[in-house]
PDB file of C-alpha atoms in Angstrom:
ATOM      1  CA  UNK N   1     105.732  74.406 -98.408  1.00 78.00           C
ATOM      2  CA  UNK N   2     105.640  70.296 -97.867  1.00 76.00           C
ATOM      3  CA  UNK N   3     106.802  69.939-101.109  1.00 76.00           C
ATOM      4  CA  UNK N   4     109.207  72.545-102.218  1.00 81.00           C
ATOM      5  CA  UNK N   5     110.570  75.946-100.221  1.00 87.00           C
ATOM      6  CA  UNK N   6     111.102  79.761-101.042  1.00 90.00           C
ATOM      7  CA  UNK N   7     114.408  81.638 -99.888  1.00 91.00           C
ATOM      8  CA  UNK N   8     114.610  84.820-101.420  1.00 93.00           C
ATOM      9  CA  UNK N   9     118.328  85.777-100.683  1.00 92.00           C
ATOM     10  CA  UNK N  10     120.695  88.718-100.694  1.00 92.00           C
ATOM     11  CA  UNK N  11     124.400  87.768-101.303  1.00 92.00           C
ATOM     12  CA  UNK N  12     126.731  90.898-100.344  1.00 91.00           C
ATOM     13  CA  UNK N  13     129.353  90.128-102.374  1.00 91.00           C
ATOM     14  CA  UNK N  14     131.631  93.165-100.944  1.00 91.00           C
ATOM     15  CA  UNK N  15     130.791  91.883 -97.709  1.00 92.00           C
ATOM     16  CA  UNK N  16     132.828  88.742 -98.423  1.00 94.00           C
ATOM     17  CA  UNK N  17     135.574  90.031-100.014  1.00 95.00           C
ATOM     18  CA  UNK N  18     136.375  92.390 -97.103  1.00 96.00           C
ATOM     19  CA  UNK N  19     136.536  89.376 -94.755  1.00 97.00           C
ATOM     20  CA  UNK N  20     139.686  88.860 -93.616  1.00 97.00           C
ATOM     21  CA  UNK N  21     141.110  85.303 -93.952  1.00 97.00           C
ATOM     22  CA  UNK N  22     140.515  84.298 -90.635  1.00 97.00           C
ATOM     23  CA  UNK N  23     137.150  85.621 -91.078  1.00 98.00           C
ATOM     24  CA  UNK N  24     136.825  83.282 -93.878  1.00 97.00           C
ATOM     25  CA  UNK N  25     137.891  79.811 -92.243  1.00 98.00           C
ATOM     26  CA  UNK N  26     136.009  80.561 -89.422  1.00 98.00           C
ATOM     27  CA  UNK N  27     133.069  80.860 -91.622  1.00 96.00           C
ATOM     28  CA  UNK N  28     133.975  77.599 -93.518  1.00 97.00           C
ATOM     29  CA  UNK N  29     134.439  75.668 -90.748  1.00 97.00           C
ATOM     30  CA  UNK N  30     130.759  76.782 -89.170  1.00 95.00           C
ATOM     31  CA  UNK N  31     129.477  74.210 -92.443  1.00 93.00           C
ATOM     32  CA  UNK N  32     132.254  71.899 -93.033  1.00 94.00           C
ATOM     33  CA  UNK N  33     135.648  70.537 -90.931  1.00 93.00           C
ATOM     34  CA  UNK N  34     137.892  71.662 -93.104  1.00 93.00           C
ATOM     35  CA  UNK N  35     141.329  70.331 -93.216  1.00 95.00           C
ATOM     36  CA  UNK N  36     144.702  69.964 -91.747  1.00 96.00           C
ATOM     37  CA  UNK N  37     145.756  73.433 -92.976  1.00 96.00           C
ATOM     38  CA  UNK N  38     142.756  74.827 -91.887  1.00 97.00           C
ATOM     39  CA  UNK N  39     142.377  74.073 -88.120  1.00 97.00           C
ATOM     40  CA  UNK N  40     146.210  74.407 -88.038  1.00 97.00           C
ATOM     41  CA  UNK N  41     145.188  78.422 -89.481  1.00 97.00           C
ATOM     42  CA  UNK N  42     142.176  78.899 -86.701  1.00 97.00           C
ATOM     43  CA  UNK N  43     144.978  77.699 -84.278  1.00 97.00           C
ATOM     44  CA  UNK N  44     147.364  80.451 -85.196  1.00 96.00           C
ATOM     45  CA  UNK N  45     149.981  77.424 -85.488  1.00 96.00           C
ATOM     46  CA  UNK N  46     153.179  78.274 -88.261  1.00 96.00           C
ATOM     47  CA  UNK N  47     152.604  77.025 -91.639  1.00 96.00           C
ATOM     48  CA  UNK N  48     155.647  77.128 -93.422  1.00 96.00           C
ATOM     49  CA  UNK N  49     155.310  79.012 -97.061  1.00 97.00           C
ATOM     50  CA  UNK N  50     153.899  76.264 -98.861  1.00 97.00           C
ATOM     51  CA  UNK N  51     151.616  75.867 -97.033  1.00 97.00           C
ATOM     52  CA  UNK N  52     150.649  79.219 -96.140  1.00 97.00           C
ATOM     53  CA  UNK N  53     150.462  79.638-100.300  1.00 97.00           C
ATOM     54  CA  UNK N  54     148.029  75.820-100.505  1.00 97.00           C
ATOM     55  CA  UNK N  55     145.818  77.774 -98.055  1.00 97.00           C
ATOM     56  CA  UNK N  56     145.458  80.898 -99.401  1.00 97.00           C
ATOM     57  CA  UNK N  57     144.041  79.161-102.437  1.00 97.00           C
ATOM     58  CA  UNK N  58     141.767  77.451-100.421  1.00 97.00           C
ATOM     59  CA  UNK N  59     140.546  80.376 -98.504  1.00 97.00           C
ATOM     60  CA  UNK N  60     140.107  82.270-102.175  1.00 97.00           C
ATOM     61  CA  UNK N  61     138.069  79.424-103.479  1.00 97.00           C
ATOM     62  CA  UNK N  62     136.119  78.832 -99.723  1.00 97.00           C
ATOM     63  CA  UNK N  63     135.538  82.950 -99.970  1.00 97.00           C
ATOM     64  CA  UNK N  64     134.018  82.592-103.872  1.00 96.00           C
ATOM     65  CA  UNK N  65     131.452  79.494-102.169  1.00 96.00           C
ATOM     66  CA  UNK N  66     130.318  81.434 -99.205  1.00 96.00           C
ATOM     67  CA  UNK N  67     128.778  84.056-101.795  1.00 94.00           C
ATOM     68  CA  UNK N  68     127.584  81.460-104.251  1.00 95.00           C
ATOM     69  CA  UNK N  69     124.375  80.910-104.370  1.00 94.00           C
ATOM     70  CA  UNK N  70     124.447  77.840-105.877  1.00 92.00           C
ATOM     71  CA  UNK N  71     126.691  76.405-103.289  1.00 93.00           C
ATOM     72  CA  UNK N  72     124.631  77.943-100.444  1.00 92.00           C
ATOM     73  CA  UNK N  73     121.468  75.372-102.304  1.00 91.00           C
ATOM     74  CA  UNK N  74     123.759  72.644-102.872  1.00 90.00           C
ATOM     75  CA  UNK N  75     124.445  72.799 -98.602  1.00 90.00           C
ATOM     76  CA  UNK N  76     121.290  73.290 -97.524  1.00 89.00           C
ATOM     77  CA  UNK N  77     119.099  70.646-100.285  1.00 87.00           C
ATOM     78  CA  UNK N  78     121.578  68.333 -99.633  1.00 88.00           C
ATOM     79  CA  UNK N  79     120.795  68.492 -95.361  1.00 87.00           C
ATOM     80  CA  UNK N  80     117.473  68.331 -96.049  1.00 86.00           C
ATOM     81  CA  UNK N  81     117.821  65.190 -98.394  1.00 87.00           C
ATOM     82  CA  UNK N  82     120.194  63.447 -95.932  1.00 88.00           C
ATOM     83  CA  UNK N  83     117.184  64.363 -93.266  1.00 89.00           C
ATOM     84  CA  UNK N  84     114.185  62.910 -95.773  1.00 87.00           C
ATOM     85  CA  UNK N  85     116.663  59.725 -96.576  1.00 88.00           C
ATOM     86  CA  UNK N  86     117.142  59.061 -93.216  1.00 91.00           C
ATOM     87  CA  UNK N  87     113.486  59.687 -92.417  1.00 90.00           C
ATOM     88  CA  UNK N  88     111.831  57.248 -94.886  1.00 89.00           C
ATOM     89  CA  UNK N  89     115.278  54.513 -95.061  1.00 90.00           C
ATOM     90  CA  UNK N  90     116.164  55.562 -98.842  1.00 88.00           C
ATOM     91  CA  UNK N  91     119.213  57.431-100.170  1.00 84.00           C
ATOM     92  CA  UNK N  92     119.664  59.744-103.425  1.00 80.00           C
ATOM     93  CA  UNK N  93     117.906  62.557-104.652  1.00 79.00           C
ATOM     94  CA  UNK N  94     115.519  63.962-102.693  1.00 80.00           C
ATOM     95  CA  UNK N  95     114.005  67.650-104.924  1.00 76.00           C
ATOM     96  CA  UNK N  96     113.416  66.130-108.106  1.00 74.00           C
ATOM     97  CA  UNK N  97     115.202  68.694-110.300  1.00 76.00           C
ATOM     98  CA  UNK N  98     117.817  72.455-109.941  1.00 78.00           C
ATOM     99  CA  UNK N  99     116.759  74.922-108.138  1.00 85.00           C
ATOM    100  CA  UNK N 100     115.054  77.753-110.240  1.00 87.00           C
ATOM    101  CA  UNK N 101     116.550  81.666-109.463  1.00 89.00           C
ATOM    102  CA  UNK N 102     115.267  84.739-110.095  1.00 91.00           C
ATOM    103  CA  UNK N 103     117.306  88.253-109.867  1.00 92.00           C
ATOM    104  CA  UNK N 104     114.888  90.848-108.575  1.00 92.00           C
ATOM    105  CA  UNK N 105     116.705  93.893-109.702  1.00 92.00           C
ATOM    106  CA  UNK N 106     114.766  96.819-108.698  1.00 91.00           C
ATOM    107  CA  UNK N 107     112.740  97.182-104.924  1.00 90.00           C
ATOM    108  CA  UNK N 108     109.204  96.639-106.929  1.00 92.00           C
ATOM    109  CA  UNK N 109     110.287  92.869-108.115  1.00 94.00           C
ATOM    110  CA  UNK N 110     111.670  92.477-104.686  1.00 93.00           C
ATOM    111  CA  UNK N 111     108.714  93.334-102.134  1.00 93.00           C
ATOM    112  CA  UNK N 112     106.716  91.410-104.572  1.00 93.00           C
ATOM    113  CA  UNK N 113     108.586  88.656-104.067  1.00 94.00           C
ATOM    114  CA  UNK N 114     108.645  88.505-100.491  1.00 94.00           C
ATOM    115  CA  UNK N 115     105.019  89.248-100.292  1.00 94.00           C
ATOM    116  CA  UNK N 116     104.501  86.427-102.714  1.00 94.00           C
ATOM    117  CA  UNK N 117     106.803  84.199-100.870  1.00 94.00           C
ATOM    118  CA  UNK N 118     105.333  85.274 -96.926  1.00 94.00           C
ATOM    119  CA  UNK N 119     101.871  84.572 -98.335  1.00 94.00           C
ATOM    120  CA  UNK N 120     102.601  81.343 -99.838  1.00 93.00           C
ATOM    121  CA  UNK N 121     101.300  79.327 -96.812  1.00 93.00           C
ATOM    122  CA  UNK N 122      97.713  81.335 -96.580  1.00 93.00           C
ATOM    123  CA  UNK N 123      96.919  80.381-100.355  1.00 92.00           C
ATOM    124  CA  UNK N 124      97.710  77.135-100.113  1.00 92.00           C
ATOM    125  CA  UNK N 125      95.252  77.103 -96.818  1.00 92.00           C
ATOM    126  CA  UNK N 126      98.127  75.925 -94.675  1.00 92.00           C
ATOM    127  CA  UNK N 127      97.873  78.863 -92.667  1.00 92.00           C
ATOM    128  CA  UNK N 128      94.826  81.210 -91.805  1.00 92.00           C
ATOM    129  CA  UNK N 129      96.910  84.002 -91.545  1.00 91.00           C
ATOM    130  CA  UNK N 130     100.509  85.404 -91.997  1.00 91.00           C
ATOM    131  CA  UNK N 131     101.398  85.720 -88.140  1.00 89.00           C
ATOM    132  CA  UNK N 132     100.401  81.916 -88.106  1.00 91.00           C
ATOM    133  CA  UNK N 133     102.223  80.683 -90.680  1.00 90.00           C
ATOM    134  CA  UNK N 134     105.042  78.633 -89.460  1.00 88.00           C
ATOM    135  CA  UNK N 135     108.436  78.617 -91.076  1.00 88.00           C
ATOM    136  CA  UNK N 136     108.184  82.325 -92.866  1.00 91.00           C
ATOM    137  CA  UNK N 137     110.295  85.375 -92.250  1.00 93.00           C
ATOM    138  CA  UNK N 138     106.864  87.327 -91.989  1.00 93.00           C
ATOM    139  CA  UNK N 139     106.005  85.556 -88.142  1.00 92.00           C
ATOM    140  CA  UNK N 140     109.251  86.143 -87.515  1.00 91.00           C
ATOM    141  CA  UNK N 141     109.291  89.289 -88.397  1.00 90.00           C
ATOM    142  CA  UNK N 142     105.673  90.378 -86.999  1.00 89.00           C
ATOM    143  CA  UNK N 143     106.395  87.826 -83.387  1.00 87.00           C
ATOM    144  CA  UNK N 144     109.729  90.276 -82.959  1.00 85.00           C
ATOM    145  CA  UNK N 145     108.172  93.414 -84.066  1.00 82.00           C
ATOM    146  CA  UNK N 146     105.049  92.455 -81.257  1.00 79.00           C
ATOM    147  CA  UNK N 147     108.059  93.255 -78.736  1.00 77.00           C
ATOM    148  CA  UNK N 148     109.180  96.300 -79.618  1.00 75.00           C
ATOM    149  CA  UNK N 149     107.631  99.708 -79.483  1.00 79.00           C
ATOM    150  CA  UNK N 150     110.226 100.975 -82.222  1.00 82.00           C
ATOM    151  CA  UNK N 151     109.323  97.691 -85.034  1.00 76.00           C
ATOM    152  CA  UNK N 152     110.746 100.257 -87.073  1.00 84.00           C
ATOM    153  CA  UNK N 153     113.818 100.613 -85.611  1.00 85.00           C
ATOM    154  CA  UNK N 154     116.297  98.684 -87.377  1.00 85.00           C
ATOM    155  CA  UNK N 155     117.843  97.992 -83.577  1.00 83.00           C
ATOM    156  CA  UNK N 156     114.411  96.328 -83.164  1.00 83.00           C
ATOM    157  CA  UNK N 157     113.764  94.481 -85.889  1.00 88.00           C
ATOM    158  CA  UNK N 158     114.943  90.442 -85.964  1.00 87.00           C
ATOM    159  CA  UNK N 159     119.006  90.392 -86.359  1.00 88.00           C
ATOM    160  CA  UNK N 160     118.173  86.642 -88.451  1.00 88.00           C
ATOM    161  CA  UNK N 161     116.989  88.271 -91.841  1.00 92.00           C
ATOM    162  CA  UNK N 162     117.865  91.504 -93.217  1.00 92.00           C
ATOM    163  CA  UNK N 163     116.242  94.800 -91.793  1.00 92.00           C
ATOM    164  CA  UNK N 164     113.905  96.989 -93.243  1.00 91.00           C
ATOM    165  CA  UNK N 165     116.168  99.979 -93.411  1.00 90.00           C
ATOM    166  CA  UNK N 166     113.292 102.879 -94.267  1.00 85.00           C
ATOM    167  CA  UNK N 167     113.115 105.761 -97.063  1.00 77.00           C
ATOM    168  CA  UNK N 168     116.318 105.032 -99.320  1.00 71.00           C
ATOM    169  CA  UNK N 169     119.043 107.956 -98.587  1.00 72.00           C
ATOM    170  CA  UNK N 170     122.897 108.032 -99.331  1.00 66.00           C
ATOM    171  CA  UNK N 171     124.248 107.077 -95.964  1.00 73.00           C
ATOM    172  CA  UNK N 172     121.251 104.293 -95.775  1.00 72.00           C
ATOM    173  CA  UNK N 173     122.465 100.974 -93.969  1.00 81.00           C
ATOM    174  CA  UNK N 174     122.401  97.765 -96.326  1.00 84.00           C
ATOM    175  CA  UNK N 175     118.594  96.207 -96.346  1.00 89.00           C
ATOM    176  CA  UNK N 176     115.537  96.365 -98.232  1.00 91.00           C
ATOM    177  CA  UNK N 177     114.609 100.055 -98.400  1.00 88.00           C
ATOM    178  CA  UNK N 178     111.190 100.554 -96.854  1.00 90.00           C
ATOM    179  CA  UNK N 179     109.970 100.693 -93.464  1.00 90.00           C
ATOM    180  CA  UNK N 180     108.848  96.947 -91.972  1.00 92.00           C
ATOM    181  CA  UNK N 181     105.550  99.068 -90.570  1.00 90.00           C
ATOM    182  CA  UNK N 182     104.957  99.139 -94.702  1.00 92.00           C
ATOM    183  CA  UNK N 183     105.960  95.876 -95.300  1.00 93.00           C
ATOM    184  CA  UNK N 184     103.748  94.289 -92.490  1.00 91.00           C
ATOM    185  CA  UNK N 185     100.704  96.520 -94.212  1.00 91.00           C
ATOM    186  CA  UNK N 186     101.125  95.378 -97.528  1.00 92.00           C
ATOM    187  CA  UNK N 187     101.261  91.696 -96.851  1.00 92.00           C
ATOM    188  CA  UNK N 188      98.164  92.327 -94.955  1.00 89.00           C
ATOM    189  CA  UNK N 189      96.768  94.398 -97.630  1.00 88.00           C
ATOM    190  CA  UNK N 190      97.553  92.062-100.505  1.00 86.00           C
ATOM    191  CA  UNK N 191      96.084  88.665 -98.348  1.00 79.00           C
TER     192      UNK N 191
END
């Protein structure tokens, strides 16, 4: 949107807790340069016991932050503010207030929220259709599904977004418990 954005997030704490120390450091380095210890760790240079202990404390903190919504929003908003401030030749906060979040506790809440977010540009008359709405997951999902004959297959869905996994079952992979085609129909009917 022109003055705000919506993000539907899934935080997989189990996955984050399963990352190796190297996974955590490499992920952190994608966002920040880290420090001398973490850079030496990545280069597999020897660390003293004291250095290793300090690095372990940092890695635990970074693991926590990498799976924390507040940290995610802080980093995202800071990048947007820097870009906007550079364009406008000013400094300071870009957003008026802190972000708002709402836990989506069941499938109905998740799907309602996703459809709301995906249809927001259409309601605001920024786009005529969901597939014409820039910067939305629905557009990415539609474009990606149009390139395959099996859009409901997890492997055929865009890897940038949490996949639709179909009906829930015991061995169900992590994802949204609905078929992609059913979600696209839901958004089409709602819109």
